[in-house]
Coordinates of C-alpha atoms in Angstrom, one line a residue:
Chain U
M1 CA -0.2 0.0 0.2
T2 CA 1.5 3.3 -0.9
N3 CA 0.7 6.8 1.5
T4 CA -1.1 7.8 -1.1
Q5 CA -3.8 5.1 -1.4
F6 CA -3.4 5.3 3.3
Q7 CA -4.9 9.1 2.5
Q8 CA -7.3 8.1 -0.1
L9 CA -8.7 5.5 2.6
W10 CA -9.2 7.8 5.2
V11 CA -10.9 10.4 2.4
C12 CA -13.5 7.5 0.9
F13 CA -14.3 6.6 5.0
G14 CA -14.7 10.6 6.1
Q15 CA -16.8 10.6 3.2
A16 CA -18.5 7.0 4.2
V17 CA -19.6 8.0 7.6
S18 CA -20.3 11.2 6.7
K19 CA -23.0 10.1 4.1
H20 CA -24.2 7.5 7.2
K21 CA -23.7 9.7 9.7
D22 CA -27.5 10.0 10.5
E23 CA -28.4 6.1 10.2
L24 CA -24.8 5.8 12.5
N25 CA -27.1 8.2 15.1
Q26 CA -30.1 6.5 14.9
L27 CA -28.3 2.7 15.5
D28 CA -26.3 4.7 18.3
A29 CA -29.8 6.0 19.9
A30 CA -31.4 2.1 20.2
I31 CA -29.2 1.2 22.7
G32 CA -26.4 4.5 23.7
D33 CA -26.7 7.9 23.1
A34 CA -27.6 8.9 19.7
D35 CA -23.5 10.5 18.8
H36 CA -21.7 8.1 17.5
G37 CA -22.2 9.0 13.5
T38 CA -21.8 13.0 15.0
N39 CA -18.8 12.2 16.7
L40 CA -17.0 9.9 14.6
D41 CA -18.1 12.6 11.6
R42 CA -16.2 15.4 13.6
G43 CA -12.9 13.6 13.8
L44 CA -13.0 12.8 10.3
Q45 CA -13.8 16.1 8.8
Q46 CA -10.8 17.5 11.2
V47 CA -8.7 14.5 9.8
L48 CA -9.3 15.7 6.3
E49 CA -8.2 19.3 6.5
K50 CA -5.4 18.6 8.5
M51 CA -3.8 15.7 6.2
Q52 CA -4.3 18.5 3.3
A53 CA -2.7 21.4 5.4
A54 CA -0.4 19.0 6.4
S55 CA 0.2 16.6 3.9
P56 CA 2.7 13.8 5.6
A57 CA 4.9 12.5 3.4
T58 CA 5.6 8.9 5.0
L59 CA 2.5 5.9 5.9
Q60 CA 3.9 6.3 9.8
A61 CA 3.4 10.3 9.8
T62 CA -0.1 10.0 8.0
C63 CA -0.8 7.1 10.5
K64 CA 0.0 9.2 13.5
L65 CA -1.4 12.5 12.2
V66 CA -4.7 10.2 11.7
A67 CA -4.0 9.1 15.2
M68 CA -4.1 12.0 17.3
T69 CA -6.5 13.8 15.3
L70 CA -9.4 11.3 15.9
L71 CA -7.6 11.3 19.7
S72 CA -8.1 14.6 20.5
T73 CA -11.6 15.6 18.3
V74 CA -13.9 12.0 18.8
G75 CA -13.8 11.9 22.2
G76 CA -15.5 8.6 23.9
A77 CA -15.1 5.1 23.8
S78 CA -14.4 5.5 20.0
G79 CA -11.3 8.5 20.2
A80 CA -10.0 6.6 22.2
L81 CA -10.0 3.1 20.8
W82 CA -9.3 4.5 17.5
G83 CA -6.9 6.7 18.1
S84 CA -4.8 4.3 20.2
G85 CA -5.4 1.6 18.1
L86 CA -3.8 3.9 14.8
L87 CA -1.2 4.8 17.2
A88 CA 0.0 1.1 17.5
A89 CA -0.3 0.3 14.0
A90 CA 1.9 4.2 13.3
K91 CA 4.4 2.3 15.5
V92 CA 4.5 -1.2 12.7
F93 CA 4.4 1.5 9.5
P94 CA 7.7 2.3 8.0
D95 CA 9.0 5.4 7.4
T96 CA 8.7 5.8 4.1
D97 CA 5.9 6.2 1.3
T98 CA 5.0 2.2 0.5
C99 CA 4.5 -1.4 2.3
D100 CA 4.6 -4.3 1.4
D101 CA 1.3 -6.5 2.2
K102 CA 2.8 -8.5 5.5
T103 CA 3.5 -5.6 6.8
L104 CA 0.0 -3.6 6.2
T105 CA -1.9 -6.9 7.8
Q106 CA 0.6 -6.4 10.8
A107 CA -0.6 -2.6 11.1
I108 CA -3.9 -4.1 11.3
Q109 CA -2.8 -6.7 13.6
A110 CA -1.5 -4.0 16.1
F111 CA -4.2 -2.4 15.6
V112 CA -6.4 -4.8 16.3
D113 CA -3.9 -5.7 19.6
S114 CA -4.1 -2.5 20.8
I115 CA -8.1 -2.2 20.8
E116 CA -8.5 -5.1 22.4
Q117 CA -6.2 -4.2 25.3
R118 CA -7.8 -0.7 25.7
G119 CA -11.3 -1.3 25.5
K120 CA -10.9 -4.8 27.3
A121 CA -13.1 -6.3 24.7
V122 CA -13.6 -9.5 23.0
V123 CA -15.4 -10.9 20.0
G124 CA -19.2 -11.1 20.8
D125 CA -19.1 -8.6 23.4
K126 CA -20.5 -6.3 20.2
T127 CA -18.0 -4.0 19.4
M128 CA -16.4 -3.2 16.5
L129 CA -14.1 -6.4 17.2
D130 CA -16.7 -7.8 15.6
V131 CA -16.1 -6.9 12.4
F132 CA -12.0 -6.3 12.6
V133 CA -11.5 -9.2 14.6
P134 CA -13.0 -11.5 11.1
A135 CA -11.8 -9.8 9.0
L136 CA -8.5 -10.0 10.2
S137 CA -8.0 -13.3 10.5
S138 CA -9.2 -13.8 7.3
L139 CA -6.3 -11.3 6.0
A140 CA -3.8 -12.9 8.0
Q141 CA -4.7 -16.9 6.9
D142 CA -6.0 -16.0 3.2
A143 CA -3.0 -17.2 0.9
E144 CA -4.4 -14.6 -2.3
P145 CA -3.0 -11.7 -2.8
I146 CA -5.0 -8.7 -0.6
T147 CA -6.1 -7.0 -3.8
V148 CA -7.9 -10.3 -4.2
V149 CA -8.3 -11.0 -0.5
V150 CA -9.2 -7.0 1.2
P151 CA -11.8 -6.3 -1.3
E152 CA -14.0 -10.0 -0.1
I153 CA -13.9 -9.0 3.5
A154 CA -15.1 -5.7 2.1
A155 CA -17.9 -8.0 0.9
H156 CA -18.6 -9.3 4.0
A157 CA -18.3 -6.4 6.2
K158 CA -21.6 -5.1 6.6
E159 CA -22.7 -9.0 7.1
W160 CA -20.5 -9.2 10.2
A161 CA -21.8 -5.7 11.2
E162 CA -25.4 -6.8 11.1
A163 CA -24.7 -9.7 12.7
T164 CA -24.2 -8.2 16.2
A165 CA -27.9 -7.7 16.4
S166 CA -28.4 -10.8 17.8
L167 CA -25.6 -10.3 20.5
Q168 CA -25.8 -9.2 23.8
A169 CA -23.6 -6.4 24.3
K170 CA -20.6 -6.7 26.9
K171 CA -18.9 -4.1 26.5
G172 CA -19.9 -0.3 26.1
R173 CA -22.7 1.7 27.5
A174 CA -25.1 -1.0 25.1
A175 CA -23.9 -3.4 27.9
Y176 CA -26.0 -2.0 30.6
L177 CA -29.3 -2.7 28.8
G178 CA -28.7 -6.3 29.1
P179 CA -30.7 -8.3 27.4
R180 CA -32.7 -5.4 25.6
S181 CA -29.3 -4.6 23.5
V182 CA -29.9 -7.6 21.2
G183 CA -31.9 -7.3 18.3
H184 CA -29.9 -3.8 17.6
I185 CA -26.7 -3.8 15.2
D186 CA -24.0 -2.2 16.7
P187 CA -23.2 1.1 15.4
G188 CA -19.3 0.9 15.7
A189 CA -18.9 -2.3 14.4
T190 CA -21.5 -0.4 11.5
S191 CA -18.6 2.3 11.0
S192 CA -15.8 -0.4 11.2
A193 CA -17.6 -2.0 8.2
L194 CA -17.5 0.6 6.3
W195 CA -13.5 1.6 6.7
W196 CA -13.1 -2.1 5.7
Q197 CA -15.7 -1.4 2.7
C198 CA -13.2 2.0 1.8
L199 CA -10.0 -0.2 1.7
G200 CA -11.5 -3.1 -0.3
R201 CA -12.4 0.0 -3.1
I202 CA -9.0 1.6 -2.4
I203 CA -6.8 -1.6 -2.5
G204 CA -8.6 -3.0 -5.2
G205 CA -8.4 -0.2 -7.2
S206 CA -12.2 1.1 -8.0
V207 CA -11.4 3.9 -6.2
Chain N
M1 CA -36.2 20.7 19.4
K2 CA -36.3 23.7 21.6
K3 CA -33.7 24.9 23.3
I4 CA -31.5 28.1 24.1
M5 CA -28.9 28.1 21.7
N6 CA -27.1 29.5 18.8
S7 CA -25.4 26.0 17.7
P8 CA -25.2 22.4 18.5
D9 CA -22.4 22.8 17.6
T10 CA -20.9 25.1 19.5
L11 CA -23.0 25.0 23.0
V12 CA -20.9 23.1 25.0
A13 CA -18.1 25.9 24.5
E14 CA -20.0 28.7 24.5
A15 CA -21.7 27.2 27.8
L16 CA -18.2 26.7 29.5
E17 CA -17.4 30.7 29.0
G18 CA -20.6 31.4 30.2
L19 CA -19.9 30.0 33.7
V20 CA -17.0 32.0 34.0
I21 CA -19.0 34.7 33.2
S22 CA -21.8 33.7 35.6
F23 CA -18.9 32.6 38.7
P24 CA -15.6 34.4 38.0
Q25 CA -14.7 34.7 41.6
Y26 CA -14.6 30.7 41.4
L27 CA -14.2 29.7 37.9
K28 CA -11.6 30.6 35.0
Q29 CA -10.7 28.7 32.3
V30 CA -7.4 27.2 31.0
P31 CA -7.4 29.2 27.9
G32 CA -7.8 26.8 23.8
T33 CA -9.4 24.2 26.2
H34 CA -12.5 22.6 27.8
V35 CA -11.1 22.6 31.4
L36 CA -12.6 25.0 33.9
T37 CA -9.9 25.6 36.9
R38 CA -10.3 27.2 40.4
A39 CA -9.9 30.9 40.0
T40 CA -7.4 30.8 42.7
P41 CA -5.4 28.1 42.6
K42 CA -4.6 25.7 45.8
P43 CA -2.2 26.2 47.4
A44 CA 1.3 24.5 47.0
G45 CA 1.4 20.7 48.4
R46 CA -2.0 19.5 48.0
V47 CA -3.0 16.8 45.9
G48 CA -5.1 18.4 42.9
L49 CA -8.9 16.8 42.3
V50 CA -9.8 16.5 38.7
S51 CA -12.9 15.1 37.2
G52 CA -15.0 15.3 34.5
G53 CA -17.0 13.5 31.6
G54 CA -19.6 14.2 28.4
S55 CA -21.3 17.8 29.1
G56 CA -25.3 17.8 30.0
H57 CA -24.8 17.0 33.6
E58 CA -24.4 20.6 34.6
P59 CA -23.9 21.5 37.7
A60 CA -21.7 18.8 37.1
H61 CA -18.5 18.7 37.0
A62 CA -17.5 22.6 36.3
G63 CA -20.0 23.2 39.5
Y64 CA -18.5 21.7 41.8
V65 CA -14.6 23.4 41.2
G66 CA -13.4 25.4 43.8
Y67 CA -12.4 25.5 47.9
G68 CA -13.0 21.9 49.1
M69 CA -13.6 19.9 46.3
L70 CA -12.4 20.0 42.8
D71 CA -9.5 22.0 41.0
A72 CA -10.5 21.1 37.8
A73 CA -13.3 19.9 35.2
V74 CA -12.8 18.6 31.8
A75 CA -15.8 18.7 29.7
G76 CA -16.1 16.8 26.6
E77 CA -19.3 17.7 24.4
V78 CA -22.9 16.7 25.5
F79 CA -22.9 13.0 27.0
T80 CA -18.9 12.1 25.8
S81 CA -16.3 11.7 27.3
P82 CA -13.5 14.6 27.3
T83 CA -10.2 13.3 25.2
P84 CA -7.0 13.0 26.8
D85 CA -5.2 16.0 25.6
Q86 CA -8.1 18.1 27.4
V87 CA -7.9 15.8 30.5
L88 CA -4.3 15.8 30.3
E89 CA -4.5 19.7 30.3
G90 CA -6.9 19.2 33.6
I91 CA -4.2 17.3 35.0
R92 CA -1.5 20.0 34.2
V93 CA -3.6 23.3 35.8
A94 CA -5.0 21.1 39.0
D95 CA -1.3 19.4 39.7
H96 CA 0.4 21.3 42.6
G97 CA 3.2 19.0 43.5
A98 CA 1.5 16.7 45.4
G99 CA -0.2 14.5 42.5
V100 CA -3.5 14.4 41.0
L101 CA -6.1 12.3 41.8
L102 CA -8.7 11.9 38.6
V103 CA -12.6 11.0 39.6
V104 CA -14.0 9.4 37.0
K105 CA -17.6 8.2 35.9
N106 CA -18.0 4.4 35.0
Y107 CA -18.5 4.7 31.2
T108 CA -16.5 3.0 29.2
G109 CA -15.4 6.1 26.9
D110 CA -15.0 8.2 30.4
V111 CA -12.5 4.9 31.5
M112 CA -10.4 5.0 28.5
N113 CA -9.9 9.0 28.1
F114 CA -9.1 9.4 31.3
D115 CA -6.5 6.6 31.2
I116 CA -4.8 7.2 28.5
A117 CA -4.3 11.0 29.9
R118 CA -2.8 9.5 33.2
E119 CA -0.4 7.9 31.2
L120 CA 0.8 10.5 29.0
A121 CA 0.7 13.0 33.0
E122 CA 3.3 10.1 34.2
A123 CA 4.7 10.4 31.3
E124 CA 5.9 14.3 32.3
G125 CA 6.0 13.1 35.5
I126 CA 3.3 14.4 37.5
K127 CA 1.8 11.8 39.9
V128 CA -1.3 10.7 39.3
A129 CA -4.3 8.0 40.6
T130 CA -7.8 7.0 39.4
V131 CA -10.5 5.8 41.4
V132 CA -13.3 4.9 38.8
V133 CA -17.2 5.7 40.6
N134 CA -20.1 3.0 40.6
D135 CA -23.0 4.2 42.2
D136 CA -25.5 2.4 40.2
V137 CA -27.4 -0.7 41.5
A138 CA -29.8 -0.2 38.5
V139 CA -27.4 -2.4 36.2
E140 CA -26.0 -6.3 37.5
N141 CA -22.4 -6.2 38.2
S142 CA -21.0 -8.8 36.8
S143 CA -16.8 -8.8 36.8
F144 CA -17.9 -10.0 32.4
T145 CA -19.0 -6.8 31.4
T146 CA -18.7 -2.8 31.7
G147 CA -19.6 -3.3 35.5
R148 CA -22.5 -0.6 37.1
R149 CA -22.2 3.0 36.0
G150 CA -21.5 6.4 37.9
I151 CA -23.8 8.4 38.6
A152 CA -24.9 11.2 41.2
G153 CA -22.8 9.3 44.0
T154 CA -19.7 10.9 42.7
I155 CA -20.2 14.2 43.7
F156 CA -20.1 12.6 47.3
V157 CA -16.7 11.7 46.5
H158 CA -16.5 14.9 45.5
K159 CA -16.7 16.3 48.5
I160 CA -15.6 14.2 50.7
A161 CA -11.9 13.2 49.1
G162 CA -11.7 17.5 48.3
A163 CA -12.2 17.4 51.6
L164 CA -9.7 15.9 52.7
A165 CA -7.1 16.9 50.1
E166 CA -7.8 20.2 51.3
Q167 CA -6.2 19.8 54.6
G168 CA -3.5 18.9 53.1
A169 CA -3.4 14.6 53.3
S170 CA -1.0 13.0 50.4
L171 CA -2.4 11.2 47.6
E172 CA -2.2 7.4 48.6
E173 CA -4.5 8.8 51.5
V174 CA -7.0 11.2 49.0
E175 CA -7.4 7.9 47.3
A176 CA -8.5 5.5 49.8
V177 CA -11.1 7.9 51.0
A178 CA -12.9 8.2 47.5
N179 CA -12.5 4.3 47.3
R180 CA -13.6 3.9 50.6
V181 CA -17.0 6.2 49.6
I182 CA -17.2 4.2 46.7
A183 CA -16.8 1.5 48.7
H184 CA -20.4 2.8 50.1
V185 CA -22.7 4.5 48.1
R186 CA -25.3 3.8 46.0
S187 CA -27.6 5.8 43.8
M188 CA -30.3 4.2 41.3
G189 CA -32.6 6.7 39.2
F190 CA -36.0 6.7 36.9
A191 CA -37.1 9.0 34.1
L192 CA -40.7 10.7 33.8
E193 CA -39.6 12.3 29.5
P194 CA -36.6 11.7 28.3
C195 CA -33.7 14.0 27.5
T196 CA -33.1 15.5 23.4
V197 CA -29.5 15.8 22.3
P198 CA -28.8 19.0 21.0
Q199 CA -27.1 17.3 18.0
A200 CA -29.7 14.2 17.8
G201 CA -32.5 16.1 18.0
Q202 CA -34.7 13.5 18.5
P203 CA -35.9 12.3 22.0
T204 CA -33.5 9.1 23.1
F205 CA -36.4 7.2 24.0
T206 CA -40.3 8.0 24.3
L207 CA -42.4 7.3 27.1
A208 CA -46.5 6.8 27.0
D209 CA -48.2 9.2 29.6
D210 CA -48.8 6.5 32.5
E211 CA -45.0 4.9 32.3
I212 CA -42.1 5.3 33.8
E213 CA -38.1 4.5 32.5
M214 CA -36.4 2.7 35.8
G215 CA -33.0 2.3 36.2
I216 CA -32.0 5.2 34.1
G217 CA -28.7 6.6 33.3
I218 CA -27.1 10.1 33.2
H219 CA -27.0 10.3 29.2
G220 CA -30.3 10.1 28.2
E221 CA -30.3 6.1 27.7
P222 CA -33.2 3.8 27.7
G223 CA -33.0 2.5 31.7
I224 CA -33.2 -1.4 32.2
E225 CA -37.2 -1.5 32.7
R226 CA -40.5 0.9 31.7
Q227 CA -43.0 0.8 34.2
K228 CA -46.5 2.3 35.4
L229 CA -46.6 5.6 37.2
R230 CA -46.6 5.5 40.9
S231 CA -46.9 7.5 43.7
A232 CA -43.7 9.0 45.2
H233 CA -44.0 6.8 48.2
E234 CA -44.2 3.6 45.8
L235 CA -41.3 5.3 43.7
A236 CA -39.0 6.0 46.9
Q237 CA -40.1 2.9 48.5
S238 CA -38.8 0.7 45.0
L239 CA -35.3 2.8 44.7
L240 CA -34.5 2.7 48.8
E241 CA -35.3 -1.6 49.2
K242 CA -32.7 -1.8 46.0
I243 CA -30.5 0.4 47.1
A244 CA -31.0 -0.9 50.8
M245 CA -30.2 -4.8 49.8
D246 CA -27.3 -4.0 47.2
L247 CA -25.0 -2.0 50.3
P248 CA -26.6 -4.5 52.4
L249 CA -27.3 -1.6 54.9
K250 CA -29.4 -2.7 58.5
A251 CA -30.9 -0.3 61.5
G252 CA -28.9 1.7 63.4
D253 CA -26.3 2.9 59.9
H254 CA -26.2 6.6 59.8
L255 CA -26.7 7.4 56.4
A256 CA -26.3 10.7 54.3
C257 CA -28.9 11.3 51.1
M258 CA -28.7 13.0 48.0
V259 CA -32.6 13.2 46.3
N260 CA -31.2 14.5 42.9
G261 CA -33.4 16.2 40.2
M262 CA -32.8 15.2 36.4
G263 CA -32.7 18.3 35.0
A264 CA -36.8 19.1 34.6
T265 CA -38.0 17.9 37.9
P266 CA -39.6 20.6 39.8
L267 CA -37.9 21.2 43.6
L268 CA -41.7 20.6 44.3
E269 CA -41.6 17.4 43.5
L270 CA -38.3 16.5 44.2
A271 CA -39.2 18.1 48.4
A272 CA -41.9 15.6 48.0
L273 CA -39.5 13.1 47.6
A274 CA -37.3 14.2 50.3
R275 CA -40.0 13.2 53.1
E276 CA -40.6 9.9 51.7
V277 CA -37.3 9.0 51.9
S278 CA -36.9 10.3 55.6
L279 CA -39.9 8.7 56.1
W280 CA -38.4 5.2 55.3
S281 CA -35.4 6.3 57.2
K282 CA -37.5 6.5 60.1
S283 CA -39.4 3.0 60.0
H284 CA -36.2 1.0 58.9
D285 CA -34.2 3.4 62.1
M286 CA -31.6 4.4 60.4
P287 CA -30.9 8.2 61.1
L288 CA -30.6 10.0 58.2
D289 CA -27.6 13.1 59.3
V290 CA -27.6 15.1 55.8
V291 CA -29.7 15.1 52.6
W292 CA -28.9 17.0 49.6
T293 CA -32.2 18.0 47.8
G294 CA -31.5 19.7 44.3
E295 CA -30.2 19.5 41.2
F296 CA -26.5 17.6 41.8
M297 CA -25.9 15.1 38.5
T298 CA -28.2 15.9 36.0
S299 CA -29.3 14.6 32.2
L300 CA -30.1 17.8 29.9
E301 CA -34.0 18.4 30.3
M302 CA -35.2 14.8 31.8
A303 CA -37.7 15.0 33.9
G304 CA -37.2 12.4 36.6
A305 CA -35.2 11.6 39.6
S306 CA -31.9 9.5 41.5
L307 CA -31.3 8.8 45.4
T308 CA -28.5 8.1 46.8
L309 CA -27.6 6.5 49.9
L310 CA -24.3 6.9 51.9
P311 CA -24.0 5.3 55.2
L312 CA -21.9 7.3 56.9
D313 CA -18.7 6.6 60.2
D314 CA -17.7 9.3 62.2
T315 CA -14.9 10.3 59.5
L316 CA -17.1 10.7 56.0
R317 CA -19.9 12.4 58.5
T318 CA -16.7 15.3 59.3
L319 CA -15.3 15.0 55.5
L320 CA -19.0 15.5 54.3
A321 CA -19.6 18.8 56.5
A322 CA -16.2 20.4 55.7
P323 CA -16.7 23.8 54.3
C324 CA -16.3 24.1 51.0
D325 CA -17.7 26.8 48.9
T326 CA -18.0 26.3 45.3
P327 CA -20.7 27.7 42.8
Q328 CA -22.8 24.9 43.4
L329 CA -22.2 24.1 47.5
R330 CA -21.2 26.1 50.0
Q331 CA -21.3 25.3 53.1
G332 CA -19.2 25.9 56.3
V333 CA -19.4 29.9 56.0
H334 CA -20.2 31.3 58.9
H335 CA -22.4 35.1 59.2
D336 CA -21.8 37.1 62.1

C-alpha cells in the first residue's frame, strides 16, 4: 500500500461516515446515546483538513496524524479506541512512502491488539471487534494477494456488522441494557464495516 | 427540539464561557481548552482533584470546582467523554506538587480517555491516581461486563475526597478515602420524560403518559425496565429497597442521602421525594444525618430523579460536613 492510497482510505472513510452519520446516530440511539455518527464525523472532517494542510509524506506520519487527530477530536470510547489503535499501527508502518502486504496486515494486527487491550473486549461483545477480528483473520490466513482478499473481506463486512444484532452487548454503554440490547446492530461495528468497505475499494483499485 | 442555543456545535464552548462569566470569583478557563479551574489556585503541596465527563450533567462538574472540592473540571461534548489531551490539561493545572486524583465515572469512554491522559501525565512526571465511581445499582455488577455505572454518588466522592485533600493529606490517603466512599455509595434513578441530545435533535426514547423508565443512566440512554407511573411513596420505596439490599444496610446505620433532580423536575416534587426518604429511614431505624436535595448530576432536560445513599462513619461524616465554597455547593461559610 502506498501513502497516497492510505490517505485516500481516510478521505473515503470520512465521506462514508458523513453520508451515514444519521444512520449511525440512529443505531446508537437504540442502545446508546445517539452520537456515534456525529462524533466520528467531527473527528474525520478534522483528519481530512489536517491531512490536506500538513500532507504527511510517509505511511507512519499519516497514520500518526490520523491517530492524534481522532484522539483529540472524537471523544467517547470511539475516539480512545481509534486513536490508540492507530498509534499502535503507526509504530508498525515504515517511515517511507510504501509498505508490503505483510506490513499492512501487521499494522492492522497491532491496531486490533491495541483496541482489545484498551477496551478489554473480545469477539462477541457487540463492538467494533466483531468486524475487525473476522476481517483480520481472513486477511492473515488467506494465501491470495491482498488485492483479491481485501475486496472479499469488504464484501462481508456489512454482514458481520449486521450479525451483531443477535448479540447481547458486554462492553460499552449498550451493556447496561442487558438483554434489551439484542435485536439492535452495533453502531461501532457498522462504522468499522464502512472502513473495510473503503479499504476494499482502495486496495481493489476502484477508487 | 427547543433549546436556548446558537448551534449544537458551539453550545458546549459557549456554555463554558458563560459559566466563567457567571461565577468569576470561582472559575477561570484554561485558555484554548474545555477545562475550567479554580480562579484562586489551591496552595502548593495539596493534592489536586480533577473530574469531568460529557457535558449535559450541569452543575456537574464545573459547579464543584472550588475550595474543598475539585481543582479542575474537564468538559466533553454533550454526553461524550472529553479527549485525553483535554484531561491532560486539567491534570497539569491541578497539580500543585502533591499529585492529582482523577475522579472518573464508570463509562467505557470516560475510563479509556482518562487512562490515556493519566499515561501522558505520568510521562511528564506528574503523580496521578484514578478512582472509578460505580454507584448505580440498577445495573447488575458483573465482572464479565462493563460493571455498574457512575451517577450522582460521584458528587459525594468530590465532596469527601476534596475535603481531605484540602487538609493536606497525601495522594494515597485521598485516593483511599475516595475508594471508601465508592465502596459504600449507592444510587438509582428513573425518568418521567426523556431528554434530547442537541446534536441528535430527537429524544433518545419515548414514554407513554403513564409510563416511567426505571434504572436510567445519565445520558438519556434507556433504563433497565419500563414501568407504570406510581406514587412518590412507592417510587421512593422501590429505589431505596433496591439500594438497601445491594449495600446491605442494617438498622442503626447513619445515612447521607442525595435527592437528585435529572434536569426538569421541580423542587416541589424533589422535596416530596425527600420526605419519603425520611419516612423510610425512620421506619427502618436508620437516622438520616445529611440530606442534599436539588440538582447535582442532571441529564439535560430529563424529568425524573435519582436517590443516593451513603452510610456514614465518623470520618466520612466529618469530611462531608467540612466547609466548601463552589458555584453549586457552599457550606461552612460563617455569618456574624
